[in-house]
Coordinates of C-alpha atoms in Angstrom, one line a residue:
M24 CA 50.9 -24.5 52.2
T25 CA 48.0 -26.0 50.2
Q26 CA 44.4 -25.8 50.9
V27 CA 43.3 -28.0 53.8
R28 CA 40.0 -28.9 55.3
I29 CA 39.2 -27.7 58.9
P30 CA 38.1 -30.6 61.0
E31 CA 35.0 -28.8 62.3
F32 CA 33.5 -28.6 58.8
N33 CA 32.6 -31.3 56.3
M34 CA 33.9 -34.1 58.5
E35 CA 32.5 -37.6 58.4
D36 CA 32.7 -40.1 61.3
E37 CA 35.0 -42.5 59.5
E38 CA 37.0 -39.8 57.7
A39 CA 40.6 -39.0 58.7
Q40 CA 41.7 -35.4 59.1
L41 CA 43.9 -34.1 56.3
L42 CA 47.3 -32.9 57.7
P43 CA 49.2 -29.9 56.5
T44 CA 51.2 -30.9 53.5
S45 CA 53.9 -29.3 51.5
S46 CA 53.0 -27.1 48.5
T47 CA 54.6 -29.5 46.2
V48 CA 52.2 -32.2 47.3
S49 CA 48.7 -30.9 46.6
A50 CA 45.6 -32.8 45.9
P51 CA 43.1 -31.6 43.2
V52 CA 40.6 -29.1 44.3
Q53 CA 37.8 -31.2 42.9
Q54 CA 38.6 -34.0 45.2
I55 CA 39.2 -31.8 48.2
T56 CA 36.0 -29.8 48.0
T57 CA 33.6 -32.6 46.9
T58 CA 32.9 -34.8 50.0
P59 CA 30.1 -37.3 50.5
R60 CA 28.2 -34.8 52.6
T61 CA 28.6 -32.2 49.8
K62 CA 27.4 -34.7 47.3
R63 CA 24.4 -35.5 49.4
R64 CA 23.7 -31.8 49.8
L65 CA 23.9 -31.3 46.0
Q66 CA 21.6 -34.3 45.5
V67 CA 19.1 -32.9 47.9
T68 CA 19.3 -29.5 46.2
E69 CA 18.9 -31.0 42.8
N70 CA 16.0 -33.1 44.0
S71 CA 14.3 -30.1 45.6
T72 CA 14.8 -28.2 42.4
N73 CA 13.3 -31.0 40.4
V74 CA 10.4 -31.1 42.8
E75 CA 9.9 -27.4 42.5
N76 CA 10.0 -27.6 38.7
I77 CA 7.5 -30.5 38.7
N78 CA 5.2 -28.5 41.0
M79 CA 5.6 -25.4 38.8
D80 CA 4.7 -27.5 35.7
R81 CA 1.7 -28.9 37.5
R82 CA 0.6 -25.4 38.6
R83 CA 1.1 -24.1 35.1
Q84 CA -0.9 -27.1 33.7
K85 CA -3.7 -26.4 36.2
A86 CA -3.6 -22.7 35.3
R87 CA -3.9 -23.6 31.6
E88 CA -6.8 -25.9 32.3
R89 CA -8.6 -23.2 34.3
M90 CA -7.9 -20.7 31.6
A91 CA -9.2 -23.1 29.0
A92 CA -12.4 -23.7 31.0
K93 CA -12.8 -20.0 31.5
R94 CA -12.4 -19.3 27.8
A95 CA -14.9 -22.0 27.0
Q96 CA -17.5 -20.2 29.2
T97 CA -16.9 -16.7 27.9
T98 CA -18.9 -15.2 25.0
P99 CA -17.1 -14.3 21.7
E100 CA -17.3 -10.6 22.6
E101 CA -15.7 -11.2 26.0
A102 CA -13.0 -13.4 24.4
E103 CA -12.2 -10.8 21.8
R104 CA -12.0 -8.1 24.6
Q105 CA -9.6 -10.3 26.5
H106 CA -7.5 -10.8 23.4
V107 CA -7.3 -7.1 22.8
L108 CA -6.3 -6.5 26.4
A109 CA -3.6 -9.2 26.2
R110 CA -2.2 -7.7 23.0
E111 CA -2.2 -4.2 24.6
R112 CA -0.3 -5.6 27.6
S113 CA 2.2 -7.4 25.4
A114 CA 2.7 -4.2 23.3
A115 CA 3.2 -2.1 26.4
R116 CA 5.7 -4.6 27.8
R117 CA 7.6 -4.8 24.5
A118 CA 7.7 -1.0 24.2
A119 CA 9.5 -0.8 27.5
F120 CA 12.2 -3.2 26.4
T121 CA 15.7 -2.2 25.6
P122 CA 17.2 -3.5 22.3
K123 CA 19.1 -6.2 24.3
Q124 CA 15.9 -7.3 26.1
T125 CA 14.1 -7.4 22.8
E126 CA 16.7 -9.6 21.2
R127 CA 16.8 -11.8 24.3
E128 CA 13.0 -12.2 24.2
R129 CA 13.1 -13.0 20.6
I130 CA 15.7 -15.7 21.1
L131 CA 13.8 -17.2 24.0
A132 CA 10.6 -17.2 22.0
C133 CA 12.4 -19.0 19.1
E134 CA 13.8 -21.6 21.6
R135 CA 10.4 -22.2 23.2
S136 CA 8.8 -22.5 19.7
A137 CA 11.5 -25.0 18.6
A138 CA 11.2 -27.0 21.8
R139 CA 7.4 -27.1 21.4
R140 CA 7.7 -28.2 17.8
A141 CA 10.2 -30.9 18.6
A142 CA 7.7 -32.6 20.9
L143 CA 5.1 -32.7 18.1
N144 CA 4.6 -35.2 15.3
T145 CA 4.0 -34.3 11.7
E146 CA 0.2 -34.2 11.9
E147 CA 0.2 -32.0 15.0
I148 CA 2.6 -29.6 13.4
E149 CA 0.5 -29.4 10.3
G150 CA -2.6 -28.9 12.5
Q151 CA -0.9 -26.0 14.4
R152 CA 0.2 -24.4 11.1
E153 CA -3.4 -24.6 9.8
A154 CA -4.7 -23.1 13.0
T155 CA -2.1 -20.3 12.8
R156 CA -3.1 -19.6 9.3
E157 CA -6.7 -19.3 10.3
K158 CA -5.9 -17.0 13.2
V159 CA -3.7 -14.8 11.0
A160 CA -6.5 -14.7 8.3
A161 CA -9.1 -13.7 11.0
W162 CA -6.7 -11.1 12.4
R163 CA -6.1 -9.6 9.0
A164 CA -9.9 -9.5 8.3
S165 CA -10.5 -7.6 11.5
L166 CA -8.0 -4.8 10.6
T167 CA -9.1 -1.5 9.3
S168 CA -7.6 0.0 6.2
K169 CA -5.4 2.3 8.3
E170 CA -4.1 -0.6 10.4
V171 CA -3.5 -2.7 7.3
Q172 CA -1.4 0.1 5.8
L173 CA 0.5 0.5 9.1
Q174 CA 1.3 -3.2 9.3
R175 CA 2.5 -3.2 5.7
T176 CA 4.7 -0.2 6.4
L177 CA 6.1 -1.9 9.5
A178 CA 6.8 -5.1 7.6
A179 CA 8.5 -3.2 4.8
E180 CA 10.6 -1.3 7.4
R181 CA 11.7 -4.5 9.1
S182 CA 12.6 -6.1 5.8
M183 CA 14.6 -3.1 4.7
N184 CA 16.4 -2.7 8.0
K185 CA 17.2 -6.4 8.0
R186 CA 18.6 -6.2 4.5
A187 CA 20.5 -3.0 5.3
T188 CA 22.3 -4.3 8.4
A189 CA 23.0 -7.8 7.0
S190 CA 26.6 -8.6 6.0
P191 CA 27.3 -10.2 2.6
K192 CA 27.7 -13.6 4.1
T193 CA 24.4 -13.2 6.1
A194 CA 22.6 -12.0 3.0
E195 CA 23.8 -15.0 1.0
E196 CA 22.8 -17.4 3.8
Q197 CA 19.4 -15.7 3.8
R198 CA 19.1 -16.2 0.1
V199 CA 20.0 -19.9 0.4
V200 CA 17.3 -20.2 3.2
D201 CA 14.8 -18.4 1.0
R202 CA 15.6 -20.8 -1.9
K203 CA 15.1 -23.8 0.3
R204 CA 11.8 -22.4 1.6
S205 CA 10.7 -21.7 -2.0
A206 CA 11.6 -25.3 -2.9
T207 CA 9.7 -26.6 0.1
R208 CA 6.7 -24.4 -0.8
R209 CA 6.7 -25.6 -4.4
T210 CA 6.5 -29.2 -3.3
T211 CA 3.1 -28.5 -1.7
Y212 CA 1.7 -26.6 -4.8
T213 CA -1.0 -28.1 -7.0
P214 CA -0.2 -28.3 -10.7
D215 CA -2.2 -25.1 -11.4
E216 CA -0.4 -23.2 -8.6
L217 CA 3.0 -24.5 -9.8
E218 CA 2.2 -23.3 -13.3
R219 CA 1.3 -19.8 -12.1
R220 CA 4.5 -19.5 -10.0
M221 CA 7.2 -20.7 -12.5
H222 CA 8.4 -17.2 -13.1
L223 CA 11.8 -17.9 -14.5
L224 CA 10.7 -20.4 -17.1
K225 CA 7.8 -18.1 -18.0
V226 CA 10.1 -15.2 -18.6
F227 CA 12.5 -17.2 -20.7
E228 CA 9.7 -18.8 -22.8
A229 CA 7.9 -15.4 -23.2
L230 CA 11.1 -13.8 -24.5
Q231 CA 11.6 -16.6 -27.0
W232 CA 8.0 -16.4 -28.2
L233 CA 8.4 -12.6 -28.7
R234 CA 11.5 -13.1 -30.8
Q235 CA 9.6 -15.4 -33.1
N236 CA 6.2 -13.7 -33.3
N237 CA 6.7 -10.0 -32.5
P238 CA 8.6 -7.9 -35.1
L239 CA 9.6 -5.4 -32.5
Y240 CA 11.6 -8.1 -30.6
H241 CA 13.3 -9.8 -33.5
N242 CA 16.7 -8.2 -32.7
I243 CA 16.8 -8.7 -28.9
T244 CA 19.5 -10.9 -27.4
I245 CA 18.5 -13.2 -24.5
N246 CA 21.1 -13.4 -21.8
Q247 CA 20.6 -16.6 -19.9
S248 CA 23.0 -15.7 -17.1
I249 CA 21.0 -12.6 -16.2
I250 CA 17.8 -14.6 -16.2
N251 CA 19.3 -17.2 -13.9
K252 CA 20.2 -14.5 -11.4
L253 CA 16.5 -13.6 -11.0
P254 CA 14.8 -15.1 -7.9
D255 CA 12.6 -18.1 -8.6
D256 CA 9.7 -17.2 -6.4
D257 CA 10.5 -13.8 -4.9
V258 CA 10.9 -10.1 -5.8
P259 CA 14.3 -9.2 -7.4
E260 CA 16.7 -7.5 -5.1
C261 CA 17.0 -4.5 -7.4
L262 CA 13.3 -3.7 -6.7
W263 CA 13.7 -3.9 -2.9
T264 CA 16.6 -1.5 -3.0
T265 CA 14.7 1.1 -4.9
M266 CA 11.7 1.1 -2.5
E267 CA 11.1 4.3 -0.6
I268 CA 9.0 4.2 2.6
S269 CA 7.5 7.1 4.4
T270 CA 6.5 6.7 8.1
N271 CA 4.3 9.8 8.0
V272 CA 1.1 8.1 9.0
E273 CA -0.7 11.4 9.7
A274 CA -0.3 12.4 6.1
G275 CA -1.8 9.2 4.9
E276 CA -4.8 9.7 7.3
N277 CA -5.3 13.2 6.1
E278 CA -5.2 12.0 2.5
R279 CA -8.0 9.6 3.1
A280 CA -10.0 11.9 5.4
S281 CA -13.5 12.9 4.3
Y282 CA -14.3 16.4 3.1
I283 CA -17.4 16.4 5.2
P284 CA -16.9 17.3 8.9
D285 CA -18.0 14.9 11.6
L286 CA -21.1 16.1 13.3
L287 CA -20.0 14.5 16.5
T288 CA -16.8 16.5 16.7
N289 CA -16.6 19.5 19.0
V290 CA -18.2 22.5 17.5
S291 CA -15.1 24.7 18.3
E292 CA -13.0 22.3 16.2
L293 CA -15.2 22.6 13.1
N294 CA -14.0 26.2 12.4
N295 CA -10.4 25.2 12.1
T296 CA -9.1 25.2 8.6
A297 CA -6.2 22.7 8.1
A298 CA -4.0 22.3 5.1
I299 CA -4.2 18.7 4.1
P300 CA -1.0 17.6 2.2
I301 CA -1.2 14.7 -0.2
I302 CA 2.0 12.7 0.3
S303 CA 2.6 9.1 -1.0
S304 CA 3.0 6.7 1.9
A305 CA 5.0 4.2 -0.1
V306 CA 6.6 4.6 -3.5
L307 CA 8.2 1.8 -5.4
D308 CA 10.6 3.1 -8.1
V309 CA 10.4 0.0 -10.4
N310 CA 12.2 1.6 -13.3
G311 CA 14.9 3.3 -11.2
T312 CA 13.9 6.7 -12.5
K313 CA 15.3 8.4 -9.4
V314 CA 18.7 6.9 -10.0
S315 CA 20.7 9.2 -12.2
S316 CA 23.0 8.0 -15.0
D317 CA 26.0 9.5 -13.1
E318 CA 25.1 7.4 -10.0
V319 CA 24.8 4.2 -12.2
A320 CA 28.1 5.0 -13.9
E321 CA 29.8 5.6 -10.5
H322 CA 28.5 2.4 -9.1
L323 CA 29.7 0.4 -12.1
L324 CA 33.1 2.0 -11.9
E325 CA 33.4 1.0 -8.2
R326 CA 32.3 -2.5 -9.0
I327 CA 34.8 -2.8 -11.9
K328 CA 37.6 -1.3 -9.7
S329 CA 36.8 -3.7 -6.8
Q330 CA 36.8 -6.7 -9.2
V331 CA 40.1 -5.7 -10.8
T332 CA 41.6 -5.3 -7.3
E333 CA 40.4 -8.7 -6.2
K334 CA 41.6 -10.3 -9.4
S335 CA 45.0 -8.8 -9.0
N336 CA 45.2 -10.1 -5.4
G337 CA 44.3 -13.6 -6.5
K338 CA 40.8 -13.6 -5.0
D339 CA 37.9 -15.5 -6.5
T340 CA 35.6 -12.9 -8.1
K341 CA 33.0 -15.3 -9.4
Q342 CA 31.6 -16.0 -5.9
N343 CA 31.5 -12.3 -5.1
S344 CA 29.8 -11.4 -8.4
T345 CA 27.0 -13.8 -7.8
Q346 CA 26.2 -12.3 -4.4
D347 CA 25.4 -8.8 -5.7
P348 CA 24.0 -9.0 -9.3
I349 CA 23.5 -5.7 -11.2
Y350 CA 20.4 -5.2 -13.3
I351 CA 20.9 -2.4 -15.8
I352 CA 18.2 -1.2 -18.2
P353 CA 20.0 1.0 -20.8
R354 CA 18.3 4.4 -21.5
G355 CA 19.0 6.9 -24.2
K356 CA 19.3 10.6 -23.7
K357 CA 16.6 11.4 -26.2
P358 CA 13.0 10.9 -25.0
A359 CA 10.7 8.6 -27.1
N360 CA 8.4 10.4 -29.4
E361 CA 4.7 10.1 -28.3
Y362 CA 3.3 11.6 -31.5
S363 CA 2.7 9.6 -34.7
N364 CA 4.6 6.7 -33.1
P365 CA 2.3 3.6 -33.3
S366 CA 5.2 1.3 -32.1
L367 CA 5.5 3.1 -28.7
L368 CA 2.7 1.3 -26.8
L369 CA 3.4 -1.9 -28.8
G370 CA 6.9 -2.1 -27.4
I371 CA 6.0 -0.9 -23.9
F372 CA 3.3 -3.5 -23.4
P373 CA 4.2 -6.8 -25.2
T374 CA 1.6 -8.7 -23.1
L375 CA -1.2 -6.5 -24.4
F376 CA 0.1 -6.4 -28.0
P377 CA 1.8 -9.8 -28.3
Y378 CA 2.0 -9.8 -32.1
G379 CA 3.2 -6.2 -32.4
C380 CA 0.3 -4.9 -34.4
G381 CA -2.9 -2.8 -33.7
G382 CA -1.0 0.3 -32.5
I383 CA -2.7 3.7 -31.9
E384 CA -2.4 6.3 -34.6
D385 CA -1.2 3.8 -37.2
G386 CA -0.8 5.6 -40.5
T387 CA -1.5 2.4 -42.5
R388 CA -5.2 2.4 -41.4
P389 CA -7.6 3.4 -44.2
I390 CA -9.7 5.4 -41.6
Q391 CA -7.8 7.3 -39.0
I392 CA -9.1 7.0 -35.4
N393 CA -8.7 9.6 -32.7
Y394 CA -6.2 8.8 -29.9
R395 CA -8.8 9.2 -27.1
E396 CA -11.5 7.2 -28.9
H397 CA -9.0 4.4 -29.7
L398 CA -8.2 4.2 -26.0
R399 CA -11.8 4.0 -25.1
Y400 CA -12.2 1.1 -27.5
L401 CA -9.2 -0.7 -26.0
L402 CA -10.4 -0.2 -22.4
S403 CA -13.8 -1.7 -23.4
Y404 CA -12.2 -4.8 -25.0
A405 CA -14.1 -8.0 -24.5
D406 CA -11.3 -9.9 -22.8
R407 CA -10.6 -6.9 -20.4
R408 CA -6.9 -7.3 -20.6
F409 CA -6.3 -3.6 -21.2
E410 CA -8.6 -2.7 -18.3
E411 CA -7.1 -5.2 -15.9
H412 CA -3.5 -4.3 -16.7
Y413 CA -1.7 -2.7 -13.7
S414 CA -0.1 0.3 -15.5
F415 CA -1.6 0.7 -19.0
I416 CA -4.3 3.1 -17.8
F417 CA -1.8 5.3 -15.9
V418 CA 0.6 5.5 -18.9
V419 CA -2.0 6.5 -21.5
F420 CA -3.7 8.9 -19.1
N421 CA -0.3 10.6 -18.5
I422 CA 0.1 10.8 -22.3
L423 CA -3.3 12.4 -22.7
Q424 CA -2.5 14.9 -20.0
R425 CA 0.7 16.0 -21.7
R426 CA -1.0 16.2 -25.1
T427 CA -3.7 18.4 -23.6
A428 CA -1.2 20.7 -22.0
C429 CA 0.9 20.9 -25.3
F430 CA -2.2 21.6 -27.4
H431 CA -3.5 24.4 -25.2
A432 CA 0.0 25.9 -24.9
Q433 CA 0.2 25.9 -28.7
L434 CA -3.1 27.7 -28.9
M435 CA -2.0 30.2 -26.4
T436 CA 1.2 31.0 -28.2
T437 CA -0.8 31.9 -31.4
K438 CA -2.7 34.7 -29.6
P439 CA -1.6 38.2 -30.4
W440 CA -1.3 39.2 -26.8
F441 CA 1.2 36.5 -26.1
Q442 CA 4.0 38.3 -28.0
Q443 CA 4.3 40.8 -25.1
S444 CA 4.4 37.9 -22.6
A445 CA 7.0 36.1 -24.6
Q446 CA 9.4 39.0 -24.3
V447 CA 8.9 39.1 -20.5
L448 CA 9.4 35.3 -20.2
N449 CA 12.6 35.4 -22.3
S450 CA 14.3 37.5 -19.7
L451 CA 13.5 34.9 -17.0
S452 CA 16.3 32.5 -16.1
S453 CA 16.2 29.2 -14.2
E454 CA 18.0 30.9 -11.3
D455 CA 15.1 33.3 -10.9
V456 CA 12.6 30.4 -10.8
T457 CA 14.7 28.5 -8.3
A458 CA 15.0 31.6 -6.0
A459 CA 11.2 32.1 -6.2
L460 CA 10.5 28.4 -5.3
I461 CA 12.9 28.6 -2.4
N462 CA 11.2 31.7 -1.1
I463 CA 7.7 30.1 -1.5
S464 CA 8.8 27.0 0.3
Q465 CA 10.2 29.0 3.2
V466 CA 7.2 31.4 3.4
P467 CA 4.2 29.5 1.9
Y468 CA 1.8 32.4 1.9
S469 CA 4.2 35.1 0.8
K470 CA 3.5 37.2 -2.3
V471 CA 5.8 36.9 -5.3
T472 CA 7.2 40.4 -6.2
D473 CA 8.7 39.4 -9.5
E474 CA 6.2 40.2 -12.2
R475 CA 7.9 37.8 -14.6
I476 CA 7.2 34.9 -12.2
N477 CA 3.6 36.1 -11.9
T478 CA 3.2 36.2 -15.7
L479 CA 4.6 32.6 -16.0
M480 CA 2.3 31.3 -13.3
K481 CA -0.7 33.0 -14.9
H482 CA 0.0 31.2 -18.2
I483 CA 0.6 27.9 -16.4
K484 CA -2.7 28.3 -14.7
I485 CA -4.5 29.0 -18.0
I486 CA -3.0 25.8 -19.5
G487 CA -3.4 23.7 -16.4
G488 CA -7.1 24.6 -16.2
H489 CA -7.7 22.4 -19.3
V490 CA -5.7 19.4 -18.0
M491 CA -7.8 16.8 -16.3
G492 CA -6.8 16.0 -12.7
S493 CA -4.6 19.0 -12.2
A494 CA -4.8 21.5 -9.4
H495 CA -5.5 24.3 -11.9
S496 CA -8.5 22.3 -13.3
R497 CA -10.1 22.4 -9.8
S498 CA -9.5 26.2 -9.7
A499 CA -11.3 26.4 -13.1
L500 CA -14.2 24.5 -11.6
R501 CA -14.4 26.9 -8.6
T502 CA -14.5 29.8 -11.1
K503 CA -17.5 28.2 -12.8
I504 CA -19.2 27.8 -9.4
H505 CA -18.6 31.4 -8.6
S506 CA -20.1 32.4 -11.9
L507 CA -23.2 30.4 -11.2
C508 CA -23.5 31.9 -7.8
F509 CA -23.3 35.4 -9.3
Y510 CA -25.9 34.5 -11.8
L511 CA -28.4 32.4 -9.8
G512 CA -27.5 33.3 -6.2
L513 CA -26.4 31.0 -3.5
P514 CA -27.1 27.2 -4.0
S515 CA -30.0 25.7 -2.0
L516 CA -28.6 22.3 -1.3
F517 CA -25.2 20.6 -1.2
L518 CA -25.1 16.8 -1.2
T519 CA -22.5 14.1 -1.8
I520 CA -23.5 10.9 -3.6
N521 CA -21.1 8.0 -2.8
P522 CA -22.3 4.8 -4.4
A523 CA -21.4 1.6 -2.5
D524 CA -19.9 -0.1 -5.6
I525 CA -18.6 -3.1 -3.6
H526 CA -22.1 -4.0 -2.4
S527 CA -23.9 -3.2 -5.7
P528 CA -25.0 -6.1 -7.9
V529 CA -25.1 -3.7 -10.8
A530 CA -21.4 -2.9 -10.3
L531 CA -20.6 -6.6 -10.3
Y532 CA -22.6 -7.0 -13.5
F533 CA -20.6 -4.3 -15.1
G534 CA -17.4 -6.0 -13.9
G535 CA -18.3 -9.2 -15.8
V536 CA -20.0 -11.3 -13.1
N537 CA -22.9 -13.3 -14.6
L538 CA -25.9 -12.1 -12.6
D539 CA -29.6 -12.0 -13.2
L540 CA -30.4 -8.5 -12.1
D541 CA -34.1 -9.2 -12.0
N542 CA -33.6 -12.0 -9.5
V543 CA -30.5 -11.3 -7.4
L544 CA -30.2 -13.8 -4.5
P545 CA -27.8 -13.4 -1.6
E546 CA -26.3 -16.8 -2.1
V547 CA -25.3 -15.9 -5.7
L548 CA -23.3 -12.9 -4.6
H549 CA -19.6 -13.3 -3.6
T550 CA -18.1 -12.5 -0.3
S551 CA -17.2 -8.9 0.6
Y552 CA -13.5 -9.6 0.0
E553 CA -14.2 -11.2 -3.4
R554 CA -16.5 -8.3 -4.4
A555 CA -13.8 -5.8 -3.5
Q556 CA -11.3 -7.7 -5.6
I557 CA -13.6 -7.7 -8.6
I558 CA -14.3 -4.0 -8.3
A559 CA -10.6 -3.1 -7.8
A560 CA -9.6 -5.2 -10.9
H561 CA -12.1 -3.5 -13.2
P562 CA -11.8 0.3 -12.9
V563 CA -13.4 1.0 -16.2
A564 CA -16.4 -1.1 -15.4
T565 CA -16.7 0.7 -12.0
A566 CA -16.6 4.1 -13.8
K567 CA -19.3 3.0 -16.2
F568 CA -21.5 1.9 -13.3
F569 CA -20.9 5.2 -11.5
N570 CA -21.7 7.2 -14.7
C571 CA -24.9 5.2 -15.3
L572 CA -26.1 5.5 -11.7
I573 CA -25.3 9.3 -11.4
K574 CA -27.1 10.0 -14.7
N575 CA -30.2 8.2 -13.6
V576 CA -30.1 9.9 -10.2
L577 CA -29.9 13.4 -11.8
K578 CA -32.6 12.5 -14.4
S579 CA -35.1 10.8 -12.0
L580 CA -34.5 12.5 -8.7
V581 CA -32.9 15.9 -9.1
M582 CA -34.6 17.0 -12.4
G583 CA -37.6 14.7 -11.8
G584 CA -39.2 16.9 -9.2
V585 CA -38.4 15.1 -5.9
L586 CA -36.7 18.2 -4.5
G587 CA -39.1 20.5 -6.3
P588 CA -38.5 22.7 -9.3
T589 CA -34.8 22.9 -10.0
K590 CA -33.1 25.8 -11.8
A591 CA -29.6 24.3 -12.1
Y592 CA -27.1 21.9 -10.6
F593 CA -23.3 21.7 -10.7
G594 CA -21.4 18.5 -9.8
T595 CA -17.7 17.4 -9.6
V596 CA -16.5 13.9 -9.5
E597 CA -13.7 12.9 -7.1
N598 CA -12.1 9.7 -5.9
Q599 CA -11.4 8.5 -2.4
G600 CA -8.2 7.1 -1.1
R601 CA -9.3 3.5 -2.0
G602 CA -10.1 4.7 -5.6
S603 CA -14.0 4.7 -5.5
L604 CA -15.8 7.6 -7.2
H605 CA -18.2 10.0 -5.6
L606 CA -20.0 13.1 -6.6
H607 CA -20.2 16.5 -4.9
L608 CA -23.4 18.3 -6.1
L609 CA -24.7 21.9 -5.7
I610 CA -28.4 22.4 -6.5
W611 CA -30.2 25.6 -7.1
L612 CA -34.0 25.2 -6.4
N613 CA -36.4 27.3 -8.4
H614 CA -38.0 29.4 -5.6
E615 CA -38.4 33.2 -5.3
Y616 CA -36.9 33.6 -1.8
S617 CA -33.8 35.6 -1.6
P618 CA -31.6 35.3 1.6
A619 CA -33.2 38.5 3.0
Q620 CA -36.7 37.3 2.2
L621 CA -36.0 33.8 3.7
K622 CA -34.6 35.5 6.9
E623 CA -37.8 37.5 7.1
S624 CA -40.2 34.6 6.4
I625 CA -38.5 32.3 8.8
Q626 CA -39.9 34.3 11.7
N627 CA -43.4 33.0 10.8
Q628 CA -44.3 29.8 12.7
D629 CA -46.3 28.3 9.9
F630 CA -43.5 28.9 7.4
R631 CA -41.0 27.2 9.8
E632 CA -43.2 24.2 10.2
N633 CA -43.7 23.8 6.5
L634 CA -40.0 24.2 5.9
V635 CA -39.2 21.5 8.4
K636 CA -41.8 19.2 6.9
Y637 CA -40.3 19.8 3.4
L638 CA -36.8 19.0 4.6
E639 CA -37.8 15.9 6.5
D640 CA -39.7 14.7 3.4
V641 CA -36.9 15.1 0.9
I642 CA -33.9 14.4 3.2
K643 CA -33.9 11.1 5.2
E644 CA -31.4 8.8 6.7
D645 CA -32.3 5.2 7.3
L646 CA -29.4 2.8 7.8
D647 CA -31.2 -0.1 9.5
S648 CA -32.5 -1.7 6.3
F649 CA -29.2 -0.9 4.6
R650 CA -27.2 -2.7 7.3
G651 CA -29.6 -5.6 7.2
N652 CA -29.2 -6.1 3.5
I653 CA -25.4 -5.8 3.7
L654 CA -25.2 -8.4 6.5
D655 CA -27.5 -10.7 4.5
T656 CA -25.2 -10.5 1.4
V657 CA -21.9 -10.9 3.3

């Protein structure tokens, strides 16, 4: 029997009862189950749903109006507090989501955003984009350096994870979308911006110009197909794949932490001595130095093998080859000679030496110039191109470090006592050094029992003490401080001079900003962000400003008698995490009080009062006027 309708249910007054029928004669279920009463019930349900939706929309609109009126009455501080609380609630809610819920929320947000944009015209969309840009800019300006670094790390992680999990088809689709976005972005550029962003054309024209004007580039071959594979307005894929990211935020905080303990910290915590590791938070291996030649060869063989297999199977290899381009920079097994090689820096930096002349240690010069002095001349060049280059300073500083180490190693080997050490070092193998390093890594404070390793480390320490910036050079400075303490006694004062280079008109003047130092007006100075950009782009000018300021402080204040008669001072220059220089200074005052005499004299009330007056007179802290001046100049 087929499905029938019972008379007591869904019956109309004028509707006849359906009789039992054979299974071969069956009406469609749609016609049987949908009666006029059911239709009316569905219509009523739909109408009630529409009414509920309309009421819900009205309530939401009223809630938005109330929230807008409430926001208009709140102060900026209260509004910012509410924004912070809302962000914390959103972050807590997202943290409790599962991956599926996160993906669903993301899809819903995209749908809501698309529906909202579909109801807007072009002017409204552009207005919302401008407002979003302003909000993002204000949000970025409110972030601290630690939060900025954290956001960059998270963005890089998201980008790397997205690229790592994307299939070849998805990656190619993303590249197409990126190209379309770049094309759309370029349509909004001004002629000056478009000129700055035409990377591919600039690279090709620069290579052609170098072939014609630089003798070191006469024999190069320009491969147009490789240039065409470079992205037009983005970072090449080979650079993204060589990026290494560390999520160790604590190490970055420790690296940027101050050496001076916070006075507001609990006193019991000030006695704890912590080992502060210096670990890079993000490293970009631009040249692929961590990729061995064996790995490159293995990758190439796999690519060739896959292409041959696809070709034998009749597949199109052209499309696959364009999806995953390979950028190979050939390297030789023999390192480049850094001595008496004037073409080394000329070939490494064609933008700094475009005509291939003016190299360091050029034998054709009638008067030979010292390597270090020549570098100082280049870094003080009028157009500042050597100073503003992103890697020139690091390369030449590394060369100077190696030269210093080799020079002092050569001097040490000429000493008569080194012959005995040479015999000991000849019996040392690489396996012995590896075993000692493994033992030290497992037990950091263990003592090395192998005297050969101790002899090697002693000679390395002697050589490293002359190399600027090395750990052994800091040990040499500590040895000098100990010598002064043995000779003059304990220092009287320890102070740190940290010039505010970003807020100093003198530093801006050294950086090339045209300022009248006799009449510096707040409206003439740039914004804080622009000043930070100028200081960061001119490290040599900042170092000159620091040197000039510290010399005047030592001459006028320390030795000038502000602190009283001074016997000696010892200072070391260090740099912070952001690169600014500061000075740690020990001062020995010329008084006749030994620690025992000072302990005895401190019992006298008059002596204590005079000592307090002296300290209050020479050591002061007044930040009110400083903050006022800074706020006026920002």
